[in-house]
Amino acid sequence: MTDPNDTRDTGPRVGTPLWAFLAAVTVIGFTALVVAELRLDPAELAQLARLPLFWALAVLVVLGELRPVMVSSSTAVGGTYPSTMFTFAVLLHFGLPVAVLMQAVGVAVNGIVTRKAAHRVTFNIAQSTLAFTAAAVVLGLFGIVPSPAGPWLPSAGDLLAIALSGTAYFAARAVLVCGAVALHERRSITRVLRATAGPQSLVYTGLLGLAPLVVVVMDESPGMVPLFVAPLAAVYFTATLSMRRDHQAMHDELTGLPNRKMLIVSTEEALAEARQDERVGLFLLDLDRFKEVNDTMGHPVGDRLLQMVAHRLTHSVRPGDVVARLGGDEFAVLLPSIRDAHAAREVAARLRAALTEPVRLEGMTFDMDGSVGIALFPDHAPDFELLLQRADVAMYLAKEGRTGVELYQPDKDRNSPERLSLLGDLRRAVDNRELRLHYQPKVGLTSGKVRGVEALLRWRHPVRGTVPPGEFIPLAEQSYLMRQLTEYVIDAALEQAARWWHTGLRVQISVNISARDLLDSALPDQLEAGLTRYRLPPAAIQLEVTERILMGDQAYTAETIKALAALGVPLALDDFGTGYSSLIRLQRLAISEVKIDASFVQRIAESPDDDRIVRSIVDLVRSLGLRSVAEGVETDEIAMRLAEMGCDMGQGWLFGQPMPPAEATVWLRDRMDAPDLDRPVQVPTTA
């Protein structure tokens, strides 16, 4: 059965070293074949053709060429064909012309049956002819020149000549075949020989060692020659079972691609042979939206899709590159030799281009895509495990940023030792309540009254000093710590709200939470318990989530959202305008406030486009019956433009910077006379 992932039938480009090597071997080999046949007397051949033994040997040679004895799961060089025993016996008994003629016919039949490419068939005929020629030359040095008219019968004293002749045959085939493989896969011939010569030499020793016995039987009892098929069949089936176990251990059952074990071996070999001026590349590729296909169409369709992806990837890389399946919809690609990061990106782009071609299955057309992460040796990692880990980091960066392809960047690696150390410090800071909330006011643009404050988390590290929120909050979001951090912030905000509300400062505190927090079923219970404990109304706190929540459907069906609405805790949409959501989806989420991102607000005085965007958002929010808040208000001109647009509130340094609790309390007492909330205050009683 033809391997769909085999690229050896792809012809070499004219002018390449592989093309030149194949052409040279083919020309020389066919020249040797023609010369050998010219030395064959047609009358002798006709006489030989009358013998049943000749046709029995011919049939055995052809049959022996159909299925090789595989001693390794590697298909780089291929297996060893049982026909070798019979063709070498023909060489010893009838001479070179008859042997190469039978061999050429057997290889040609093999090419037709297995549908090999023409260049492979002609090369195999040529290299086997040259190998038999080398063996015949060695025999000639010992004065052994068989022919159909004068068959040769070996004796015990001829063992050295036969052994050296067989060695010449094996050496010639090994060098020629491994040379072609090395050029095809751009590996050193030493590496190919080391990987294949050992296992194949054992099989060749057995086959070539039996050839003299075949000759003796041919001379004494020709009818017994077919009996040699029995031991050959035993060897064949034993080797096949061993190879099958080896293949199953090193390959993926569904796609036939190498698995993680074989990828490790191939990568370690590539790293060991890497030259100083070149790099080794490891890609990690994950299919986008494959789960949707699997869930919708079923696993059989998903499996067929994975097989097609495997075929596309294998035929999109260079010979010698290794495509492996790690599991699920995750693939890895090893580039044993790559010039630099730019060349690696080109290969990754070619892989993605192959994936994006529409796939038609079950009468439906699927549009596939994938995200690729790249890690290079020695730039990013010294060994396989670290290369794979860093390719994984880069792949997730490509997914998150929707860029398709990303090269590993140490400063964005959440698994780096520095970031892991920072995560440990953050956990201790949460446990020891070392984090602090600062509060920035939100002010009515027409009334000038304080309408609420936003709680902003601050961390002063004992060694690093002030750590920016943009550094430690994303770290927490990608770890187990985010839920604990959210609980800490909500409790601290409620505690501060209680201090203000019970002393007459009835100001609403907005707290930022992640989309994952919003879908956490424990969140409403925590808020309800906190509001009861601190004797606060639901309006005392507001939850802010980013626009990303609109991009998924979970937010519209989650029980958490419904529980928060029943509790009366208002929601606000933060950084609106920076995502990819449809504006109309605002209607489907129970929010009361929309915050316009500062990147638009700060440019409305200079950019007519940003002015139109902000004005449109304000009009939309008002039409939906929601409040609008402009972030990043830093000048009077911007504040006046926003007020003229009808924006409800502003937040920014023009009104006040984030302040610690004590300073915020003084600031609020100076500016607040009475609460200005949209709903009446209802303080729950404790049980």
XYZ file of C-alpha atoms in Angstrom:
687
model
C 0.000 0.000 0.000
C 1.370 3.392 -0.960
C 2.041 5.774 1.882
C 0.142 9.017 1.112
C 2.689 10.963 3.133
C 5.679 9.601 1.148
C 7.364 12.415 -0.802
C 9.994 10.315 -2.574
C 7.895 10.129 -5.754
C 8.119 13.894 -6.110
C 10.696 14.479 -8.822
C 13.755 16.625 -8.059
C 14.070 20.041 -9.645
C 16.401 20.166 -12.637
C 19.826 21.450 -11.697
C 19.665 20.539 -8.011
C 22.357 18.285 -6.454
C 19.806 15.474 -6.100
C 18.857 15.743 -9.766
C 22.512 15.666 -10.792
C 23.220 12.628 -8.595
C 20.196 10.665 -9.849
C 20.981 11.554 -13.449
C 24.629 10.531 -13.122
C 23.869 7.206 -11.421
C 21.104 6.453 -13.932
C 23.299 7.184 -16.965
C 26.258 5.202 -15.629
C 24.061 2.339 -14.459
C 22.188 1.965 -17.730
C 25.470 2.167 -19.612
C 26.767 -0.720 -17.504
C 23.510 -2.602 -18.152
C 23.783 -2.149 -21.914
C 27.452 -3.175 -21.923
C 26.647 -6.294 -19.905
C 23.826 -7.307 -22.216
C 25.992 -6.755 -25.297
C 28.393 -9.317 -23.869
C 25.589 -11.864 -23.606
C 25.449 -14.246 -26.548
C 21.817 -14.356 -27.796
C 22.201 -18.055 -28.563
C 23.297 -18.752 -25.004
C 20.364 -16.742 -23.663
C 17.952 -18.641 -25.915
C 19.396 -21.929 -24.726
C 19.047 -20.799 -21.115
C 15.457 -19.708 -21.672
C 14.545 -23.303 -22.569
C 15.328 -24.427 -19.034
C 12.476 -24.470 -16.475
C 15.044 -23.353 -13.876
C 15.521 -20.045 -15.702
C 11.836 -19.227 -15.564
C 11.507 -20.421 -11.975
C 14.318 -18.065 -10.981
C 12.775 -15.244 -12.987
C 9.436 -15.705 -11.228
C 11.134 -15.846 -7.817
C 13.053 -12.649 -8.577
C 9.899 -10.815 -9.654
C 7.948 -12.043 -6.627
C 10.838 -11.155 -4.355
C 10.806 -7.592 -5.671
C 7.158 -6.999 -4.823
C 7.413 -6.818 -1.026
C 10.559 -5.813 0.849
C 11.656 -7.166 4.196
C 11.282 -4.131 6.502
C 13.559 -4.141 9.540
C 12.828 -0.579 10.612
C 9.818 1.762 10.658
C 11.900 4.312 8.787
C 11.005 4.476 5.087
C 13.957 6.675 4.162
C 15.978 3.915 2.488
C 13.269 1.301 2.233
C 13.462 -2.397 2.973
C 15.581 -5.236 1.676
C 14.061 -7.234 -1.175
C 14.165 -11.079 -0.946
C 14.947 -11.175 -4.655
C 18.546 -10.352 -3.696
C 19.157 -13.991 -2.738
C 18.083 -15.294 -6.139
C 19.689 -12.589 -8.288
C 23.006 -13.020 -6.448
C 22.715 -16.766 -7.001
C 22.141 -16.091 -10.703
C 25.233 -13.867 -10.699
C 27.329 -16.659 -9.173
C 25.988 -19.369 -11.469
C 25.156 -17.711 -14.807
C 27.122 -14.460 -14.660
C 26.507 -10.708 -14.624
C 24.418 -10.221 -17.832
C 21.709 -12.674 -16.773
C 21.651 -11.353 -13.184
C 21.221 -7.686 -14.109
C 18.627 -8.585 -16.764
C 16.488 -10.445 -14.226
C 16.990 -7.710 -11.663
C 15.965 -4.972 -14.130
C 12.788 -6.843 -15.042
C 11.941 -7.394 -11.366
C 12.464 -3.709 -10.485
C 10.385 -2.616 -13.480
C 7.499 -4.896 -12.465
C 7.759 -3.569 -8.905
C 7.531 -0.007 -10.200
C 4.426 -0.788 -12.232
C 2.644 -2.653 -9.431
C 3.457 -0.102 -6.698
C 3.110 2.897 -9.027
C 6.505 4.341 -8.292
C 7.628 7.450 -10.124
C 9.709 6.850 -13.259
C 12.817 8.482 -11.824
C 12.760 6.092 -8.854
C 12.371 3.019 -11.067
C 15.201 3.972 -13.407
C 17.457 4.880 -10.473
C 16.762 1.555 -8.749
C 17.572 -0.361 -11.938
C 20.780 1.629 -12.323
C 21.998 1.329 -8.730
C 21.299 -2.422 -8.575
C 23.147 -2.884 -11.882
C 26.155 -1.013 -10.526
C 26.064 -3.059 -7.309
C 26.057 -6.339 -9.261
C 28.840 -4.991 -11.474
C 30.936 -4.291 -8.375
C 30.285 -7.833 -7.151
C 31.200 -9.290 -10.573
C 34.453 -7.304 -10.628
C 35.447 -8.798 -7.255
C 34.649 -12.304 -8.522
C 36.700 -11.590 -11.626
C 39.689 -10.723 -9.456
C 39.524 -14.298 -8.183
C 39.249 -15.627 -11.723
C 35.535 -16.395 -11.438
C 33.649 -15.352 -14.610
C 30.429 -17.403 -14.942
C 28.304 -17.464 -18.096
C 25.230 -19.343 -19.359
C 27.546 -21.579 -21.388
C 29.873 -22.171 -18.445
C 27.936 -22.031 -15.146
C 30.024 -21.807 -11.976
C 29.568 -24.038 -8.946
C 31.140 -22.706 -5.730
C 33.095 -24.879 -3.342
C 34.325 -24.470 0.232
C 37.532 -22.807 -0.998
C 35.535 -20.022 -2.676
C 33.959 -18.638 0.514
C 36.362 -15.670 0.696
C 35.632 -14.657 -2.900
C 31.888 -14.950 -2.312
C 32.081 -12.972 0.950
C 34.083 -10.149 -0.620
C 31.784 -10.114 -3.643
C 28.716 -9.865 -1.399
C 30.383 -7.086 0.609
C 31.070 -5.131 -2.581
C 27.459 -5.572 -3.640
C 26.112 -4.360 -0.281
C 28.575 -1.453 -0.038
C 27.754 -0.205 -3.541
C 23.986 -0.311 -2.931
C 24.310 1.303 0.498
C 26.430 4.194 -0.771
C 24.253 4.861 -3.823
C 20.890 4.601 -2.051
C 21.969 6.454 1.094
C 23.572 9.128 -1.064
C 20.255 9.724 -2.810
C 18.377 9.776 0.492
C 20.896 12.170 2.031
C 20.500 14.606 -0.860
C 16.713 14.201 -0.889
C 16.388 14.925 2.829
C 19.374 17.306 3.033
C 21.081 15.177 5.665
C 24.662 13.975 5.864
C 25.293 10.624 4.198
C 27.091 9.544 7.370
C 23.901 10.016 9.386
C 21.806 8.081 6.857
C 24.322 5.241 6.701
C 24.521 5.056 10.469
C 20.722 4.883 10.755
C 20.153 2.223 8.089
C 23.310 0.254 7.311
C 23.315 -1.700 10.566
C 19.810 -3.202 10.391
C 20.005 -3.800 6.637
C 23.430 -5.445 6.801
C 21.974 -8.240 8.918
C 19.269 -9.022 6.358
C 21.701 -8.755 3.435
C 24.104 -11.109 5.215
C 21.381 -13.710 5.494
C 20.149 -13.340 1.922
C 23.582 -13.195 0.301
C 24.823 -16.029 2.534
C 22.053 -18.300 1.275
C 22.815 -17.553 -2.393
C 25.672 -20.129 -2.692
C 23.324 -22.798 -1.321
C 20.788 -21.826 -3.966
C 23.503 -22.287 -6.586
C 24.354 -25.755 -5.297
C 20.686 -26.773 -5.373
C 20.343 -25.245 -8.868
C 23.150 -27.505 -10.075
C 22.255 -30.687 -8.205
C 18.429 -30.561 -8.012
C 16.881 -27.564 -9.823
C 13.359 -28.568 -8.891
C 14.122 -27.963 -5.236
C 14.954 -24.250 -5.699
C 11.374 -23.020 -5.000
C 11.645 -24.583 -1.533
C 13.841 -21.648 -0.549
C 10.663 -19.606 -0.530
C 9.689 -21.204 2.804
C 12.570 -19.822 4.912
C 12.250 -16.528 3.071
C 8.574 -16.346 3.984
C 9.426 -17.041 7.618
C 12.027 -14.276 7.621
C 9.633 -11.953 5.853
C 6.729 -12.440 8.266
C 8.971 -12.294 11.337
C 10.522 -9.052 10.152
C 7.111 -7.677 9.225
C 5.708 -8.332 12.688
C 8.748 -6.732 14.295
C 8.540 -3.743 11.978
C 4.818 -3.369 12.628
C 5.427 -3.191 16.370
C 8.217 -0.709 15.784
C 5.998 1.356 13.502
C 3.116 1.379 15.974
C 5.443 2.556 18.725
C 6.884 5.388 16.645
C 3.961 6.506 14.468
C 0.460 7.868 14.857
C -2.114 5.228 14.024
C -4.628 7.564 12.365
C -2.392 9.644 10.087
C 0.701 7.465 9.745
C 2.845 10.421 10.775
C 5.684 10.131 13.297
C 4.513 10.490 16.881
C 6.152 12.259 19.818
C 8.647 9.448 20.418
C 9.959 9.534 16.872
C 9.945 13.336 16.893
C 12.186 13.265 19.978
C 14.631 10.897 18.277
C 14.678 12.942 15.047
C 15.116 16.213 16.937
C 17.964 14.890 19.065
C 19.734 13.647 15.917
C 19.264 17.028 14.258
C 20.570 18.889 17.312
C 23.619 16.618 17.486
C 24.480 17.284 13.836
C 23.564 20.984 13.693
C 26.263 23.175 12.201
C 27.296 26.470 13.751
C 26.023 28.581 10.857
C 22.572 26.930 10.772
C 19.646 26.492 13.108
C 17.218 23.723 13.906
C 13.567 24.765 13.885
C 10.661 23.219 15.751
C 7.119 24.299 14.900
C 3.989 23.568 16.883
C 0.785 23.824 14.846
C -2.732 23.756 16.250
C -5.830 23.721 14.055
C -8.362 26.481 14.626
C -12.023 25.549 15.083
C -11.381 21.822 14.601
C -13.539 21.022 17.637
C -16.518 22.608 15.884
C -16.097 20.195 12.954
C -15.708 17.224 15.294
C -18.747 18.159 17.374
C -20.940 18.986 14.376
C -20.005 16.289 11.849
C -18.789 13.525 14.157
C -15.436 11.887 14.806
C -15.227 9.906 11.519
C -15.327 13.145 9.512
C -12.905 14.737 11.955
C -10.511 11.802 11.496
C -10.654 12.102 7.708
C -9.990 15.807 8.024
C -6.916 15.116 10.166
C -5.653 12.657 7.545
C -6.034 15.312 4.844
C -4.239 17.844 7.013
C -1.389 15.370 7.549
C -1.094 14.850 3.789
C -1.062 18.596 3.105
C 1.530 19.330 5.759
C 3.824 16.530 4.601
C 3.745 17.797 1.023
C 4.234 21.433 2.051
C 7.573 20.989 3.793
C 10.972 20.248 2.331
C 12.326 16.694 2.003
C 14.021 15.845 5.266
C 11.695 17.943 7.384
C 9.650 15.862 9.801
C 5.904 16.316 10.268
C 4.571 14.645 13.421
C 1.194 14.424 15.109
C 1.328 14.970 18.856
C -2.345 14.247 19.486
C -5.776 15.691 18.810
C -5.454 18.533 16.317
C -1.879 19.371 17.308
C 1.014 18.775 14.900
C 4.745 19.430 15.093
C 7.184 20.131 12.278
C 10.947 19.658 12.655
C 13.298 21.548 10.360
C 16.696 19.836 10.819
C 18.407 22.692 9.013
C 17.103 26.235 8.602
C 19.020 29.398 7.786
C 17.384 31.889 10.146
C 14.108 33.068 11.680
C 12.986 34.680 8.414
C 13.343 31.387 6.537
C 11.467 29.602 9.330
C 8.606 32.098 9.018
C 8.458 31.428 5.266
C 8.059 27.694 5.883
C 5.375 28.387 8.511
C 3.532 30.665 6.094
C 3.611 27.897 3.479
C 2.121 25.462 5.978
C -0.720 27.852 6.815
C -1.352 28.485 3.128
C -1.737 24.738 2.588
C -4.179 24.515 5.485
C -6.385 27.360 4.315
C -7.266 25.595 1.055
C -10.962 24.622 1.387
C -11.646 20.997 2.294
C -14.696 19.203 0.921
C -16.068 16.297 2.959
C -19.532 14.759 3.189
C -20.844 17.219 0.629
C -19.733 20.187 2.732
C -16.856 22.631 2.345
C -14.727 23.388 5.412
C -12.428 26.374 5.755
C -9.508 25.391 7.956
C -6.768 27.482 9.497
C -4.078 27.006 12.078
C -1.768 28.818 14.470
C 1.968 28.126 14.304
C 4.554 28.702 17.005
C 8.265 28.676 16.123
C 11.257 27.947 18.354
C 14.838 27.761 17.083
C 17.975 26.010 18.287
C 20.270 27.403 19.656
C 18.548 30.810 19.835
C 15.661 29.807 22.087
C 16.456 26.426 23.639
C 19.259 23.823 23.848
C 17.182 20.627 23.831
C 13.958 19.074 22.575
C 11.779 19.534 25.661
C 12.564 23.220 25.964
C 12.188 23.761 22.212
C 8.742 22.157 22.304
C 7.701 24.165 25.351
C 8.769 27.430 23.755
C 7.162 26.574 20.439
C 3.994 25.968 22.465
C 4.323 29.423 24.062
C 4.725 31.003 20.622
C 1.755 29.051 19.239
C -0.558 30.347 21.975
C 0.681 33.874 21.334
C -0.314 33.386 17.682
C -3.745 32.177 18.789
C -4.312 35.003 21.251
C -3.105 37.687 18.841
C -4.762 36.050 15.804
C -1.514 36.512 13.892
C -1.264 32.960 12.575
C 2.501 32.663 13.043
C 4.638 33.751 15.993
C 8.311 33.348 16.811
C 9.165 32.637 20.442
C 9.670 35.834 22.431
C 11.251 35.448 25.878
C 9.571 38.569 27.258
C 6.142 37.072 26.542
C 6.884 33.647 27.966
C 4.661 33.098 30.969
C 6.704 30.026 31.833
C 10.069 31.760 32.087
C 11.864 31.493 35.453
C 11.413 35.240 36.051
C 7.677 35.091 35.444
C 7.273 31.975 37.554
C 9.168 33.720 40.363
C 6.926 36.754 39.973
C 3.844 34.522 40.107
C 5.057 33.031 43.387
C 5.632 36.516 44.777
C 2.147 37.547 43.669
C 0.593 34.581 45.439
C 2.386 35.532 48.643
C 1.307 39.146 48.189
C -2.335 38.072 47.918
C -2.031 35.790 50.936
C -0.401 38.557 53.000
C -2.786 41.246 51.710
C 0.090 43.314 50.370
C -1.839 44.489 47.299
C -3.618 47.821 47.523
C -6.557 49.409 45.720
C -6.365 52.949 44.455
C -9.493 54.791 43.354
C -10.035 57.048 40.339
C -13.238 59.143 40.197
C -15.869 59.142 37.460
C -17.470 62.570 37.087
C -20.673 63.703 35.376
C -19.632 65.798 32.378
C -22.580 68.213 32.619
C -23.200 68.279 36.382
C -19.616 67.948 37.587
C -20.806 65.618 40.350
C -18.926 62.476 41.335
C -20.825 59.479 39.970
C -18.515 56.720 41.241
C -14.931 55.542 41.411
C -13.001 52.748 39.725
C -10.840 50.480 41.889
C -7.385 49.980 40.366
C -5.032 47.370 41.764
C -1.510 48.373 42.792
C 1.432 46.230 43.922
C 4.629 47.467 45.467
C 7.084 44.576 45.394
C 9.632 44.570 48.256
C 12.517 44.070 45.786
C 11.248 45.093 42.349
C 9.416 48.166 43.535
C 6.154 49.097 41.840
C 5.048 46.338 39.450
C 2.756 47.634 36.664
C -0.712 46.014 36.533
C -0.115 45.184 32.871
C 2.682 42.879 34.006
C 1.156 40.937 36.882
C -2.570 40.854 36.008
C -2.099 38.978 32.671
C 0.195 36.620 34.573
C -2.579 35.925 37.092
C -5.170 35.506 34.316
C -3.139 32.670 32.812
C -2.708 30.868 36.119
C -4.641 29.353 39.007
C -4.319 32.657 40.917
C -6.892 34.766 39.067
C -9.879 33.557 41.053
C -8.094 34.191 44.354
C -7.000 37.634 43.171
C -10.560 38.536 42.130
C -11.918 37.437 45.498
C -9.285 39.581 47.207
C -10.108 42.676 45.130
C -13.885 42.333 45.554
C -13.538 41.901 49.320
C -11.179 44.894 49.594
C -13.517 47.045 47.477
C -16.563 46.067 49.550
C -14.664 46.776 52.760
C -13.756 50.262 51.508
C -17.292 50.848 50.244
C -18.608 50.007 53.709
C -16.312 52.605 55.281
C -17.579 55.240 52.875
C -21.262 54.340 52.847
C -21.563 54.086 56.612
C -19.953 57.515 57.009
C -22.165 59.241 54.469
C -20.048 58.873 51.312
C -22.425 56.832 49.180
C -20.201 56.328 46.140
C -20.295 53.345 43.833
C -17.039 51.387 43.370
C -16.356 49.705 40.015
C -14.203 46.580 40.047
C -12.535 45.027 36.983
C -12.993 41.299 36.542
C -11.988 38.930 33.762
C -14.381 37.145 31.428
C -13.529 33.899 33.192
C -14.480 35.462 36.532
C -17.796 36.582 35.123
C -18.637 33.001 34.185
C -17.598 31.644 37.602
C -20.665 30.311 39.389
C -19.136 31.216 42.769
C -19.039 34.956 41.980
C -22.691 35.812 42.803
C -22.442 33.935 46.103
C -19.297 35.831 47.061
C -20.905 39.178 46.221
C -24.119 38.367 48.057
C -22.205 37.245 51.155
C -19.988 40.343 51.043
C -22.876 42.772 50.602
C -24.664 41.173 53.557
C -21.561 41.124 55.730
C -20.770 44.799 55.104
C -24.487 45.829 55.069
C -24.307 47.343 51.590
C -26.850 47.635 48.762
C -26.054 45.975 45.412
C -25.615 49.436 43.872
C -22.533 49.992 46.038
C -20.435 47.915 43.659
C -20.268 47.571 39.881
C -18.430 44.915 37.879
C -16.488 45.902 34.763
C -15.669 43.387 32.028
C -13.857 43.970 28.741
C -15.559 43.959 25.382
C -14.126 40.480 24.697
C -17.024 38.974 26.652
C -19.323 39.945 23.770
C -17.398 37.721 21.363
C -18.567 34.454 22.933
C -22.044 33.101 23.381
C -21.476 31.840 26.927
C -22.075 35.267 28.430
C -25.616 35.351 27.076
C -26.622 32.014 28.590
C -24.464 31.775 31.723
C -26.310 31.345 34.995
C -23.789 33.699 36.632
C -25.029 36.623 34.543
C -28.612 35.870 35.451
C -27.725 35.526 39.139
C -25.927 38.889 39.137
C -28.915 40.530 37.475
C -31.243 39.004 40.084
C -28.921 40.211 42.839
C -29.003 43.732 41.420
C -25.247 44.177 40.917
C -24.768 46.327 37.796
C -22.354 45.449 34.970
C -20.235 47.817 32.885
C -18.496 47.117 29.579
C -14.880 48.337 29.653
C -12.598 49.406 26.762
C -15.484 49.424 24.309
C -14.447 49.946 20.692
C -11.218 47.929 20.792
C -12.708 44.489 20.061
C -14.416 42.836 17.133
C -17.905 42.555 18.522
C -21.096 43.562 16.834
C -22.540 46.675 18.448
C -26.037 45.265 18.345
C -24.954 42.472 20.720
C -24.914 45.070 23.507
C -28.662 44.583 23.768
C -28.270 40.935 24.720
C -26.075 41.503 27.776
C -27.510 42.886 31.031
C -25.166 45.876 31.346
C -25.906 49.387 32.566
C -22.777 51.274 31.521
C -20.397 51.361 28.557
C -16.881 52.753 28.906
C -15.352 54.131 25.703
C -11.688 53.237 25.323
C -9.140 55.993 25.951
C -7.390 55.329 22.622
C -10.388 56.909 20.841
C -11.222 59.560 23.420
C -7.757 61.102 23.563
C -7.694 61.772 19.813
C -11.122 63.288 19.232
C -9.667 66.821 19.155
C -7.193 65.951 16.384
C -8.815 63.084 14.463
C -12.179 63.545 12.738
C -12.401 59.737 12.391
C -12.047 59.181 16.136
C -14.504 62.004 16.782
C -17.078 60.259 14.590
C -16.396 56.895 16.253
C -16.882 58.271 19.765
C -19.972 60.225 18.755
C -21.477 57.101 17.178
C -20.784 55.021 20.286
C -22.345 57.660 22.544
C -25.452 57.831 20.348
C -25.744 54.034 20.260
C -25.322 53.682 24.014
C -27.938 56.376 24.654
C -30.384 54.721 22.242
C -30.028 51.485 24.203
C -30.817 53.256 27.452
C -27.325 52.836 28.895
C -24.814 55.242 30.474
C -21.647 56.197 28.597
C -18.291 56.842 30.269
C -15.296 58.260 28.416
C -11.922 57.033 29.657
C -8.676 58.964 29.346
C -10.137 62.484 29.663
C -7.091 64.709 30.218
C -8.000 68.171 28.852
C -10.875 70.613 29.166
C -11.298 70.643 25.385
C -11.917 66.891 25.290
C -14.306 67.118 28.254
C -16.342 69.837 26.536
C -16.498 67.910 23.251
C -17.705 64.827 25.095
C -20.345 66.826 26.979
C -21.534 68.302 23.688
C -21.863 64.773 22.261
C -24.066 63.797 25.193
C -21.571 61.530 26.956
C -22.697 61.004 30.547
C -19.437 60.686 32.476
C -15.719 61.153 32.139
C -12.759 59.496 33.830
C -9.163 60.609 33.590
C -6.408 62.770 35.043
C -8.393 65.930 34.341
C -10.704 64.980 37.214
C -8.315 63.044 39.385
C -5.578 60.435 39.285
C -5.855 57.062 41.048
C -5.555 57.726 44.769
C -4.976 55.516 47.831
C -8.020 55.102 50.137
C -7.127 57.856 52.637
C -6.442 60.411 49.927
C -9.527 59.356 47.969
C -11.654 59.782 51.120
C -10.487 63.402 51.570
C -11.019 64.101 47.873
C -14.561 62.696 47.963
C -15.570 64.602 51.129
C -14.506 67.818 49.462
C -16.636 67.179 46.370
C -19.672 65.139 47.376
C -22.744 66.484 49.043
C -25.222 63.708 48.347
C -25.407 60.387 46.512
C -26.136 60.573 42.799
C -27.087 57.029 41.864
C -29.660 55.866 39.421
C -31.437 53.554 41.827
C -32.667 53.964 45.408
C -30.480 52.760 48.209
C -31.753 49.593 49.887
C -29.532 48.349 52.656
C -30.141 44.645 53.375
C -30.532 43.603 56.984
C -28.373 40.909 58.449
C -29.932 37.619 59.298
